[in-house]
XYZ file of N, CA and C in Angstrom:
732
model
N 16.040 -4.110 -17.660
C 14.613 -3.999 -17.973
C 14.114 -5.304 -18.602
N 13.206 -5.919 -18.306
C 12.549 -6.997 -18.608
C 11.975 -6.958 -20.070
N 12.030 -7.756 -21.180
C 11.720 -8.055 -21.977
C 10.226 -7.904 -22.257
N 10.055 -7.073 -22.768
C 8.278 -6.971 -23.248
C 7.128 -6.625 -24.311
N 6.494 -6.974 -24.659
C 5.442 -6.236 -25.894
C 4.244 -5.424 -25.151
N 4.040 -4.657 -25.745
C 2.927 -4.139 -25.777
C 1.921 -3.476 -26.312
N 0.686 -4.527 -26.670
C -0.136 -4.652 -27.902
C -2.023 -4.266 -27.498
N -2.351 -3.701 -29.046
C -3.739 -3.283 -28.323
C -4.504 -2.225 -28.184
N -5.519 -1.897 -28.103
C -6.392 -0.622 -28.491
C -5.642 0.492 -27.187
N -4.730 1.727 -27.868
C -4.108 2.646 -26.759
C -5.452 3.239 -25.558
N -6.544 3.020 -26.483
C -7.020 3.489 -24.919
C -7.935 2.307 -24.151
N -7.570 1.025 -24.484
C -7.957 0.058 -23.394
C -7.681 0.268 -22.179
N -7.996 -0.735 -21.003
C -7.225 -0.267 -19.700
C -6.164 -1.538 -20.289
N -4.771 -1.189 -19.683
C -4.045 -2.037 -19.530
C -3.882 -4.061 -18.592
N -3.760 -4.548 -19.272
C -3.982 -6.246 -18.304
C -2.572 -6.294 -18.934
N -1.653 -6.917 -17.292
C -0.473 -7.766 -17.766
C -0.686 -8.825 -17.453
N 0.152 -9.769 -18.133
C 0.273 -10.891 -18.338
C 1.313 -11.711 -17.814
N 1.480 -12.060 -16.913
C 2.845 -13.056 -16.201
C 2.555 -14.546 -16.231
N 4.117 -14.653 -16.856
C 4.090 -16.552 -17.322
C 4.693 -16.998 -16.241
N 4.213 -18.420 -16.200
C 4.714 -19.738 -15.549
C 6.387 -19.636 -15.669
N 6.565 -20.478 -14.482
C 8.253 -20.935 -14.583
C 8.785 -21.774 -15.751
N 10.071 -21.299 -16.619
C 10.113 -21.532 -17.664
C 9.231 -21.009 -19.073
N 8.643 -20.733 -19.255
C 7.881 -20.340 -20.009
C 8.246 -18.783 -20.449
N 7.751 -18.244 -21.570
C 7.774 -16.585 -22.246
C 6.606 -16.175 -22.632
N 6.710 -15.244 -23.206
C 5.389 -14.219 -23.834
C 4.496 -15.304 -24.803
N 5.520 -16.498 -24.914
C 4.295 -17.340 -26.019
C 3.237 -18.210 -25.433
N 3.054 -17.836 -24.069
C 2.623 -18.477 -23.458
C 1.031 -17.925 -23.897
N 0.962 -16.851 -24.413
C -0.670 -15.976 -24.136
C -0.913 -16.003 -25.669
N -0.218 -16.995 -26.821
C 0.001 -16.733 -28.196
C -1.650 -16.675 -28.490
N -2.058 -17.417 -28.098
C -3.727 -17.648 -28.576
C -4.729 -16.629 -27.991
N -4.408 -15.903 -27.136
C -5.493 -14.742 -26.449
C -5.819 -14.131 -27.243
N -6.935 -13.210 -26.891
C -7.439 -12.319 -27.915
C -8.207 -11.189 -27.071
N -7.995 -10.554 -26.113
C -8.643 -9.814 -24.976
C -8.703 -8.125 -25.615
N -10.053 -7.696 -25.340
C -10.523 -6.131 -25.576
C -9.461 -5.469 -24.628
N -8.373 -6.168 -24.107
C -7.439 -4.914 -23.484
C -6.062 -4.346 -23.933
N -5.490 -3.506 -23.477
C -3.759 -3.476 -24.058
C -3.185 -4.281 -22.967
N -2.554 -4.933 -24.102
C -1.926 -6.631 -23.277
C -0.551 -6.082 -23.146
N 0.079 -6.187 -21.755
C 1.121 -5.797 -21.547
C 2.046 -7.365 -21.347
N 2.534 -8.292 -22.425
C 3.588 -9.309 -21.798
C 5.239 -9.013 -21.711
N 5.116 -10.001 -20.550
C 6.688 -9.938 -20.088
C 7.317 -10.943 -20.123
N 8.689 -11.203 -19.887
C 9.428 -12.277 -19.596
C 10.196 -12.208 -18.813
N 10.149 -13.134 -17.408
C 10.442 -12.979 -16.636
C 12.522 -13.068 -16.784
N 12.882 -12.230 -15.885
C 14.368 -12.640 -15.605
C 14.633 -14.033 -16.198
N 16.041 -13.714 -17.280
C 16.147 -15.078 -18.063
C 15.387 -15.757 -18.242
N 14.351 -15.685 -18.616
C 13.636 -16.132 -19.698
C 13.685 -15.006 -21.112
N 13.238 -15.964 -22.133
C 12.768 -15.138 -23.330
C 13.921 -14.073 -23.899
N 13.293 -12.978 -24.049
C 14.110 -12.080 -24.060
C 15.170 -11.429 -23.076
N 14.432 -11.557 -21.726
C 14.929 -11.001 -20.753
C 16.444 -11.152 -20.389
N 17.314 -10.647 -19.610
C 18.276 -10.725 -19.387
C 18.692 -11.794 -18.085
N 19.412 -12.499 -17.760
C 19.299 -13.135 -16.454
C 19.922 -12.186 -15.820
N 19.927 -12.408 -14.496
C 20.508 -11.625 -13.229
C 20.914 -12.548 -12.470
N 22.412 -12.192 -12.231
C 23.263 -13.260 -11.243
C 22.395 -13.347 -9.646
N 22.864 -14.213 -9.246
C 23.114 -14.411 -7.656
C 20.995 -15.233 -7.493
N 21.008 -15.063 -5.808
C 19.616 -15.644 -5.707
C 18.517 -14.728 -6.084
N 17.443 -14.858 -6.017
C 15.831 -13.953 -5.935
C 14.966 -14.586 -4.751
N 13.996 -13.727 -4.388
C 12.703 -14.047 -3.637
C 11.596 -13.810 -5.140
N 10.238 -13.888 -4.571
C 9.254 -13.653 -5.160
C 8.987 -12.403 -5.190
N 9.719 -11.104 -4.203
C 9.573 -10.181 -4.198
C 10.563 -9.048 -5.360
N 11.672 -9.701 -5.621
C 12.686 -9.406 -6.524
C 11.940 -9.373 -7.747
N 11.278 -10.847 -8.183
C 10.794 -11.006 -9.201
C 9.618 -10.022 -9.682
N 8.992 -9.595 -8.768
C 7.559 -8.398 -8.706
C 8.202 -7.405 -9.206
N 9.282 -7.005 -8.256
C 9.719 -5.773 -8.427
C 10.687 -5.454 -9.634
N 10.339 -6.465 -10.217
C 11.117 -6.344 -11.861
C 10.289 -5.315 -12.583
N 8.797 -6.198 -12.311
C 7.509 -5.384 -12.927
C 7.265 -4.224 -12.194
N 7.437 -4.058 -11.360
C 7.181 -2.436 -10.878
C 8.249 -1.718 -11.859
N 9.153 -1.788 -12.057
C 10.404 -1.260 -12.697
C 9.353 -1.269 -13.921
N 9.524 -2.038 -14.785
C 8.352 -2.044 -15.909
C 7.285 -0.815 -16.162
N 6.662 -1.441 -15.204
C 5.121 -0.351 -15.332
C 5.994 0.895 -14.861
N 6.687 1.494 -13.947
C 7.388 2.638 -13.777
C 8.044 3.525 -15.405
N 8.682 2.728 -15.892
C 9.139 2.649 -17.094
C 8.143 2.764 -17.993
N 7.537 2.180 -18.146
C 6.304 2.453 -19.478
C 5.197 3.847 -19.040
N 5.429 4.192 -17.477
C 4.377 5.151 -17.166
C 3.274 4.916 -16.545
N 2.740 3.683 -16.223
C 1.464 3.097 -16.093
C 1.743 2.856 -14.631
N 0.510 3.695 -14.325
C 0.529 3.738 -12.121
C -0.570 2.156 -11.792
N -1.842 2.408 -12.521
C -2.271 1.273 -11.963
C -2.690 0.164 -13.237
N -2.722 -1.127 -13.053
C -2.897 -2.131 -14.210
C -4.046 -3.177 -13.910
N -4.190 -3.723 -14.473
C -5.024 -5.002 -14.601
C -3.614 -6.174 -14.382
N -3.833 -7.171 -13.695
C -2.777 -8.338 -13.711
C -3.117 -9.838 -13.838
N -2.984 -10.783 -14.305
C -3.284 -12.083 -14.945
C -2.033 -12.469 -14.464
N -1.687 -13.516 -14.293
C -0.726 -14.354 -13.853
C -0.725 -16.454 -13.676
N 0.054 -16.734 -14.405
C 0.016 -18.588 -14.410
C 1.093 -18.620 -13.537
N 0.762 -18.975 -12.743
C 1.755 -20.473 -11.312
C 2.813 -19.369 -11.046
N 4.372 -19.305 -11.714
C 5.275 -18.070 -10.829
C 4.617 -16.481 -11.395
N 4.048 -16.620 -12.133
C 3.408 -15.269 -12.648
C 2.302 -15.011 -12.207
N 1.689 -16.014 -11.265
C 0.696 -15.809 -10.035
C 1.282 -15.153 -8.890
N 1.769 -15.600 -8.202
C 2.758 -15.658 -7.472
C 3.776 -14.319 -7.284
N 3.915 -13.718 -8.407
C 4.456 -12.509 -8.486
C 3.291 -11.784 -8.347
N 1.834 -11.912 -8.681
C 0.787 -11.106 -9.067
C 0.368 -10.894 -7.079
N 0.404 -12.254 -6.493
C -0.602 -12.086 -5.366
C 0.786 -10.590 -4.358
N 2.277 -11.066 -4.885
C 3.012 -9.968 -4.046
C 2.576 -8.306 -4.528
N 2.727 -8.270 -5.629
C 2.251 -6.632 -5.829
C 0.986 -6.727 -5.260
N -0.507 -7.523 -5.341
C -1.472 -6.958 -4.785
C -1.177 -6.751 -3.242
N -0.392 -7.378 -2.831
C -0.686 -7.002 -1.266
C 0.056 -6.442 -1.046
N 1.627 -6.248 -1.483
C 2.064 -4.785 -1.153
C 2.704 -3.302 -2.083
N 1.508 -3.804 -3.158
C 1.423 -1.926 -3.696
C 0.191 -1.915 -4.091
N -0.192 -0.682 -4.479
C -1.334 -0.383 -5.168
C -1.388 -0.628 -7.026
N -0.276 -0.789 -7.023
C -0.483 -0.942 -8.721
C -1.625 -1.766 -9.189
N -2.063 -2.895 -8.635
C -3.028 -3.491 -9.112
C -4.590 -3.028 -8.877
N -4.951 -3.250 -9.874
C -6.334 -2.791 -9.427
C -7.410 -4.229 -9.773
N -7.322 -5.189 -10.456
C -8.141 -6.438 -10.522
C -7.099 -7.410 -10.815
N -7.502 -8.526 -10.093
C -6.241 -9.613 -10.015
C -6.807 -10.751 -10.540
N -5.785 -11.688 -11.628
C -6.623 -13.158 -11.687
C -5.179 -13.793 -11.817
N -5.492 -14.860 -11.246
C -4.124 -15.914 -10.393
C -5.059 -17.230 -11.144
N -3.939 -17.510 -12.151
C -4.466 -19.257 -12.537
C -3.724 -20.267 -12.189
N -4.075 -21.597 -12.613
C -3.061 -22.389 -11.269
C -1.647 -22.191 -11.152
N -1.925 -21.594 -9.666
C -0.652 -20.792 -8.863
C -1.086 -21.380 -7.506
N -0.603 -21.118 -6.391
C -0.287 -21.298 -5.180
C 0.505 -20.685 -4.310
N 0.064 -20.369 -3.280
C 0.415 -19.405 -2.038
C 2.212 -19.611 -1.564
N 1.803 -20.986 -1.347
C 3.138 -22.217 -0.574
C 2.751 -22.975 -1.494
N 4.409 -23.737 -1.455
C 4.481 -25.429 -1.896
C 4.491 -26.264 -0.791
N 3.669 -26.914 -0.487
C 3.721 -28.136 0.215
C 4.927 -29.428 0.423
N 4.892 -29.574 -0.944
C 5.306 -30.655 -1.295
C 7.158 -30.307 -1.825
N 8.169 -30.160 -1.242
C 8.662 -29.351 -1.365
C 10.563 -30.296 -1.808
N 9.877 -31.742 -1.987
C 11.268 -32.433 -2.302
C 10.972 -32.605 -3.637
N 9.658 -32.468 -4.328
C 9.593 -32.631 -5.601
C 10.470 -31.315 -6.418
N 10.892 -30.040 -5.665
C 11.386 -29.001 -6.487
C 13.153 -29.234 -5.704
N 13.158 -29.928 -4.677
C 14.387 -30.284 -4.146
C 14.976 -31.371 -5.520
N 14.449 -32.196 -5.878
C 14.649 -33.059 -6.567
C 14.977 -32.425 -7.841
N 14.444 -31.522 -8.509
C 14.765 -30.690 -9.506
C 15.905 -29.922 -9.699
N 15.875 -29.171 -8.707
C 17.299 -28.354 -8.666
C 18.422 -29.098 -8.248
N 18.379 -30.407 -8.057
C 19.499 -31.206 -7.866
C 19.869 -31.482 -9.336
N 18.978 -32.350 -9.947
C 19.112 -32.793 -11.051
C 19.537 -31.791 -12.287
N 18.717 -30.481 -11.916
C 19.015 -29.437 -13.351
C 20.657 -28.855 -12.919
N 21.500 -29.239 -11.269
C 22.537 -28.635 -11.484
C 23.417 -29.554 -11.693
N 23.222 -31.032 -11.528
C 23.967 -32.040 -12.171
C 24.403 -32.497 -13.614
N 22.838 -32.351 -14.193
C 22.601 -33.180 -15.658
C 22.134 -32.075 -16.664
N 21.819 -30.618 -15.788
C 21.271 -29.543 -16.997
C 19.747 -29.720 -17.198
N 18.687 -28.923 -18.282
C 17.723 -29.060 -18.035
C 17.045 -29.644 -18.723
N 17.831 -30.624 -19.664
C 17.315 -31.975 -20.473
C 16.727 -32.660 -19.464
N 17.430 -32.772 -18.744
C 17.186 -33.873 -17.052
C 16.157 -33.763 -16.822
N 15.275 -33.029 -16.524
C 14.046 -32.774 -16.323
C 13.358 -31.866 -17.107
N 13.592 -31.667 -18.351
C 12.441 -31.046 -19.314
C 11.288 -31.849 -19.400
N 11.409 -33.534 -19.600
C 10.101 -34.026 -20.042
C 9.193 -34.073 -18.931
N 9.600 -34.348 -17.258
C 9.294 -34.694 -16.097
C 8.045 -32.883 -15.862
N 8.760 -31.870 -16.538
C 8.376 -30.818 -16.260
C 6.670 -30.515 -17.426
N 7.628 -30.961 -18.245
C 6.003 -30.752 -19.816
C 5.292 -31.766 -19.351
N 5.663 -32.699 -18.847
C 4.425 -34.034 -18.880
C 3.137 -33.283 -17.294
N 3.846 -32.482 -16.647
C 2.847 -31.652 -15.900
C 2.106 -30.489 -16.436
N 2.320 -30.111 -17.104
C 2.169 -28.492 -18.257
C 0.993 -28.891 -18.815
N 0.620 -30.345 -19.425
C -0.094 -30.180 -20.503
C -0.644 -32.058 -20.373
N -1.930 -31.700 -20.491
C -2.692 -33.108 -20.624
C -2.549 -33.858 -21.964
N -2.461 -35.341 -21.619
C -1.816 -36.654 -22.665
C -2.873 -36.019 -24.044
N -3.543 -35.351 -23.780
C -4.319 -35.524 -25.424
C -3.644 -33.865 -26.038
N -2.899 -33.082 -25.737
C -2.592 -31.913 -26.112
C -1.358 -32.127 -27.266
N -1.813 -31.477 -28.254
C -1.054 -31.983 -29.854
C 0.145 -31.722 -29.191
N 0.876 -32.828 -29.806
C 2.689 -32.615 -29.880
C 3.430 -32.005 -30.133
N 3.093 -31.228 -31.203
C 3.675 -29.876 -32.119
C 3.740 -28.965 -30.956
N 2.274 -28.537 -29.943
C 2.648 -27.829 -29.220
C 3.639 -27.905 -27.787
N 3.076 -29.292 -27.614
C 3.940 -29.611 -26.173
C 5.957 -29.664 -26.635
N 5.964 -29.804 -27.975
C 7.560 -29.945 -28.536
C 7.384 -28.411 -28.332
N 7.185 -27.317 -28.939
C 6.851 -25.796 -28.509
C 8.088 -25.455 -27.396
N 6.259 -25.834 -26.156
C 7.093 -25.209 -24.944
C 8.007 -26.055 -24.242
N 8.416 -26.977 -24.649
C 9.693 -27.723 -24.006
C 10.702 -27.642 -24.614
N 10.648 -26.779 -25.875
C 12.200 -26.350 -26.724
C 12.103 -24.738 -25.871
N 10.769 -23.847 -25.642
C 11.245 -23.155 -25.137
C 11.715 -22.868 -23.638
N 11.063 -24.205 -22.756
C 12.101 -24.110 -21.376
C 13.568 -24.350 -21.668
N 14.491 -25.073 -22.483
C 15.257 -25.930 -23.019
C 16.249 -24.524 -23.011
N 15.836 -23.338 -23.384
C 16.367 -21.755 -23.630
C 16.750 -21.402 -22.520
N 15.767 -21.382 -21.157
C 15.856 -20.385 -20.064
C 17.334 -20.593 -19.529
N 17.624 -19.529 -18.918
C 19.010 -19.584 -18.691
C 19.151 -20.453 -17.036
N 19.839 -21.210 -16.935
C 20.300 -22.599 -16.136
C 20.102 -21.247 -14.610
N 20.999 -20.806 -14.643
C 21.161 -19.977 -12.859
C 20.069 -19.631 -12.572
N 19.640 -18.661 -13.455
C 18.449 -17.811 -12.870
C 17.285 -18.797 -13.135
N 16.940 -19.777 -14.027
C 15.806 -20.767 -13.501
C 16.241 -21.525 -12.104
N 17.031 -22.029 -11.639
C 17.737 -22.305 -10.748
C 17.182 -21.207 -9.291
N 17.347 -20.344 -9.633
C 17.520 -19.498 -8.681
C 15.666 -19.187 -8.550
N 14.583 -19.338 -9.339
C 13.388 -18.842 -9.578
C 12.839 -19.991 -9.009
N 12.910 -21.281 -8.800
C 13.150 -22.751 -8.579
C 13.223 -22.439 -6.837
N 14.233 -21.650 -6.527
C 14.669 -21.646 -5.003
C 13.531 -20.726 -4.258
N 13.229 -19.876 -5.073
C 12.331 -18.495 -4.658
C 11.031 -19.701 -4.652
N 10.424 -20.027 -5.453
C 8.780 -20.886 -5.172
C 9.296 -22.161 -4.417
N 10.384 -22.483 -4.115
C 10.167 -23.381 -3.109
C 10.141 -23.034 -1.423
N 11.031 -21.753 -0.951
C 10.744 -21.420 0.036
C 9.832 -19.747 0.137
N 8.949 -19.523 -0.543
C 8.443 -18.554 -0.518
C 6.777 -19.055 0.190
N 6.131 -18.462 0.987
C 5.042 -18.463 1.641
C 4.196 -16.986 1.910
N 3.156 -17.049 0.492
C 2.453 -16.196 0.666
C 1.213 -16.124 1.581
N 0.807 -17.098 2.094
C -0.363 -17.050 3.003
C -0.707 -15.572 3.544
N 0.355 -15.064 4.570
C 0.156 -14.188 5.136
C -0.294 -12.588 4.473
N -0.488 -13.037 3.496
C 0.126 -11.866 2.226
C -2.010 -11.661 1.467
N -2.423 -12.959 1.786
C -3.666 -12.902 0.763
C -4.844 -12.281 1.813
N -4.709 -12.020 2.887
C -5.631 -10.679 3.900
C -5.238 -9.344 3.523
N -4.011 -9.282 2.518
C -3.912 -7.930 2.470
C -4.329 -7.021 1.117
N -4.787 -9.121 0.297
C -5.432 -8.182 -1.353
C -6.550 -7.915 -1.243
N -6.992 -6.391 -1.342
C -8.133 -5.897 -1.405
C -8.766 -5.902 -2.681
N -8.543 -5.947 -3.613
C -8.829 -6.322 -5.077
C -9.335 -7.384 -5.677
N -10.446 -6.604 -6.181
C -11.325 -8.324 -7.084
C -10.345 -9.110 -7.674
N -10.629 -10.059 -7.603
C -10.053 -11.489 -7.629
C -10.644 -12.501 -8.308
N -9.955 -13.293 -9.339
C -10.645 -14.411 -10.259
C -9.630 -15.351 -9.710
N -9.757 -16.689 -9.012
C -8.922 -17.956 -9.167
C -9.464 -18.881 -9.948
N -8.374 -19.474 -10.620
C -8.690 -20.320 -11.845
C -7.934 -21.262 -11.603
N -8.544 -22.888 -11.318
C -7.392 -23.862 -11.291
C -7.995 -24.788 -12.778
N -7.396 -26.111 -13.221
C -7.348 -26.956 -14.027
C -7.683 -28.228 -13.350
N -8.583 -28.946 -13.525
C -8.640 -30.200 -13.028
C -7.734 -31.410 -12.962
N -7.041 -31.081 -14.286
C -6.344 -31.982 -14.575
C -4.431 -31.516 -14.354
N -4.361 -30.264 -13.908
C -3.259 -29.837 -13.098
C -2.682 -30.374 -11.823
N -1.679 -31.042 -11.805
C -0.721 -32.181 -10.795
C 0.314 -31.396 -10.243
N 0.151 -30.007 -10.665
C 1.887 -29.060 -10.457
C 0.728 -28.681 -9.478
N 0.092 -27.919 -9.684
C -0.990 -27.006 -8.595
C -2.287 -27.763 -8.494
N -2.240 -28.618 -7.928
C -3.751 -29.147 -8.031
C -4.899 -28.427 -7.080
N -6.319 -29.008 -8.089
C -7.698 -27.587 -7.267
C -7.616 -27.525 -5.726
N -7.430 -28.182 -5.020
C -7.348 -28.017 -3.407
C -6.155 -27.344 -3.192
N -5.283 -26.879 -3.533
C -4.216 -25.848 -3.514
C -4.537 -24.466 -3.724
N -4.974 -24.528 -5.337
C -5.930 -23.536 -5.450
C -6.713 -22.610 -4.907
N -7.730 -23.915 -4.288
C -9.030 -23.516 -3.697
C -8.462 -22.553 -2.516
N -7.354 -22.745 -2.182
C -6.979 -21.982 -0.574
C -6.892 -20.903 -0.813
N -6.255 -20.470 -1.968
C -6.076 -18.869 -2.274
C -7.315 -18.367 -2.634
N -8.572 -19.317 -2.950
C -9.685 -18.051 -3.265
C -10.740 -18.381 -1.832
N -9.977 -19.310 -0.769
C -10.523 -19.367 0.370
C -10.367 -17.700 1.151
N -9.162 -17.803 0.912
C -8.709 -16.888 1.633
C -8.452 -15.221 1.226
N -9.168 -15.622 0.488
C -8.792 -13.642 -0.272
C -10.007 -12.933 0.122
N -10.517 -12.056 0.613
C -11.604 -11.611 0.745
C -12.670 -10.820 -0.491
N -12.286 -11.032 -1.450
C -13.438 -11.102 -2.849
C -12.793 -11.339 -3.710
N -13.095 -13.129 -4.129
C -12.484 -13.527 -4.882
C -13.479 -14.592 -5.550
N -13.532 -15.195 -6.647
C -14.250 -16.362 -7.345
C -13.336 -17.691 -7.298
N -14.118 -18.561 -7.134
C -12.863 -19.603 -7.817
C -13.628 -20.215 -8.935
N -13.012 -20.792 -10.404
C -13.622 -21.497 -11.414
C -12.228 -22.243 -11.952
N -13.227 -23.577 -11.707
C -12.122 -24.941 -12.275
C -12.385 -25.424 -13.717
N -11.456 -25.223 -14.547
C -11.613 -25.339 -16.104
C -10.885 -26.974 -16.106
N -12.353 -27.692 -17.164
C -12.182 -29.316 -16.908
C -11.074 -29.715 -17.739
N -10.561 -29.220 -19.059
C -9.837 -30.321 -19.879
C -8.568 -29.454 -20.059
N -7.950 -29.393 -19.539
C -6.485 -28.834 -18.858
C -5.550 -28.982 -17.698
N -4.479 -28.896 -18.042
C -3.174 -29.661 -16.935
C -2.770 -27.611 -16.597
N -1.544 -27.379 -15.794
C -1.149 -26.972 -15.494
C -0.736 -25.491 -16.080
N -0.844 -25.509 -17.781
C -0.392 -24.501 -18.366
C -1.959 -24.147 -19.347
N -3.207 -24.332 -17.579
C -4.312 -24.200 -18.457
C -4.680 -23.247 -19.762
N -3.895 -22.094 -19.952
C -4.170 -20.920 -20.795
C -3.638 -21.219 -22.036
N -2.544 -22.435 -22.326
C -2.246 -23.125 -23.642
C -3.673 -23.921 -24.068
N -3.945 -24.789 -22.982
C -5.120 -26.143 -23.519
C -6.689 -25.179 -23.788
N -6.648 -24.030 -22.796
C -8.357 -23.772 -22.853
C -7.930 -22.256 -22.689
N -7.788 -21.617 -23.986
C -7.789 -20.224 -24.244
C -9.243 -19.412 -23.855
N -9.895 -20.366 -24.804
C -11.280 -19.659 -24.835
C -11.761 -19.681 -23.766
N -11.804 -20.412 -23.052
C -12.690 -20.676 -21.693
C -11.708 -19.586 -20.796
N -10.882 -19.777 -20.759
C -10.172 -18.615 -19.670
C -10.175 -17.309 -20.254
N -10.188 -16.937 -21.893
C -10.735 -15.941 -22.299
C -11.865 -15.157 -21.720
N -12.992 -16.007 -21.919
C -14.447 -15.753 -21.325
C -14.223 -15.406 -19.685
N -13.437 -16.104 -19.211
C -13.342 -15.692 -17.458
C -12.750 -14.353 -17.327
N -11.482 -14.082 -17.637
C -10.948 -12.851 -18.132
C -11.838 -11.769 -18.381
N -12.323 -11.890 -19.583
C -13.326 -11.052 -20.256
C -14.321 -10.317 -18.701
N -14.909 -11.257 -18.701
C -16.024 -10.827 -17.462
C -15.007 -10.307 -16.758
N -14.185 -11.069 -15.787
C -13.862 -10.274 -14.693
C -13.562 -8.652 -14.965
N -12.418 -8.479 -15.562
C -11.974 -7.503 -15.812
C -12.862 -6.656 -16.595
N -13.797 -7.101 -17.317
C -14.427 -5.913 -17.856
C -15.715 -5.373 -17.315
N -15.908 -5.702 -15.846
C -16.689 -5.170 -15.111
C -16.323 -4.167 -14.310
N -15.552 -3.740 -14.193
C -14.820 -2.593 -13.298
C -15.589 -1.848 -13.228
């Protein structure tokens, strides 16, 4: 069972929360949302336990179905950053659990696909010193205090080597395209301008292609926009979801 809190007025509707690769529940430390915030941590990360051998993106979903099965909860609200997007766009298109979706910079496919070749070489050679800084210096724009960017690069520094490894293999050959005709569910896309991991024309494709969806690009943020611009993705949040 996946590592989780769950905080918040009992009769809100429920919003989960799925983090970025590498990253944990401290990822949402600054939110403050009128809902019951359901966070998780993905397989080895955080609390969670790792699990031997490979994953898809579908393994990783179906962690959270296990979850919400477990806690009782049939349908949710879902939020998701980059692999916690990514897990979000697979449950919308093949279960009903979701009922409003917001995907922040995340992406369908990777394009670019020697830059994560290059990674998993290096993190199984040299470990994940090797590329911790290569990884934060995308996370977070040159003016974002140090205190925090030292933060989340002591907490990738934790995740367990295989199963990031193995989560690494899943977003490099995983291709959701075919997958975003099948979310019927309001939809918020949120990219960062200043995001180089997912940049806005990456973005933009997934709220090209969803059939009711928004897209809104938040200006002074890199990749782990929901660290740099709480409030502003607060306010997006807020609306979407509380129009139901």
């Amino acid at each position: 069972m996946l590592h989780h809190t769950l905080t918040g007025p009992r009769d809100a509707p429920v919003l989960v929360l799925g983090n970025a690769l590498g990253t944990t529940t401290e990822l949402w430390r600054d939110f403050s949302l009128p809902f019951r915030l359901l966070r998780f941590d993905h397989r080895g990360h955080g609390g969670s336990a790792p699990v031997e051998g490979p994953c898809a993106i579908e393994d990783l979903a179906r962690d959270v179905v296990e979850l919400l099965d477990h806690l009782g909860l049939r349908q949710v609200y879902y939020c998701g950053v980059s692999l916690g997007g990514m897990v979000g766009m697979w449950l919308a298109a093949h279960t009903d659990r979701i009922s409003r979706l917001a995907l922040v910079c995340t992406t369908a496919w990777v394009p670019d696909k020697a830059r994560l070749d290059e990674r998993i070489t290096l993190v199984r050679s040299r470990g994940m010193e090797a590329v911790a800084d290569s990884v934060v210096s995308r996370w977070f724009t040159p003016t974002c205090a140090p205190a925090v960017v030292a933060h989340f690069r002591a907490e990738l520094l934790k995740t367990d080597l295989p199963t990031y490894l193995a989560c690494v293999e899943a977003v490099r050959v995983m291709d959701l395209r075919p997958d975003l005709a099948k979310i019927d569910v309001p939809t918020v896309v949120i990219a960062a301008a200043q995001d180089h991991a997912t940049p806005t024309e990456l973005v933009r494709h997934i709220a090209d292609d969803l059939p009711d969806s928004e897209l809104y690009v938040v200006g002074d943020a890199a990749h782990l926009a929901v660290v740099e611009a709480p409030r502003t993705i607060s306010v997006i949040l807020d609306d979407h979801f509380g129009n139901e």
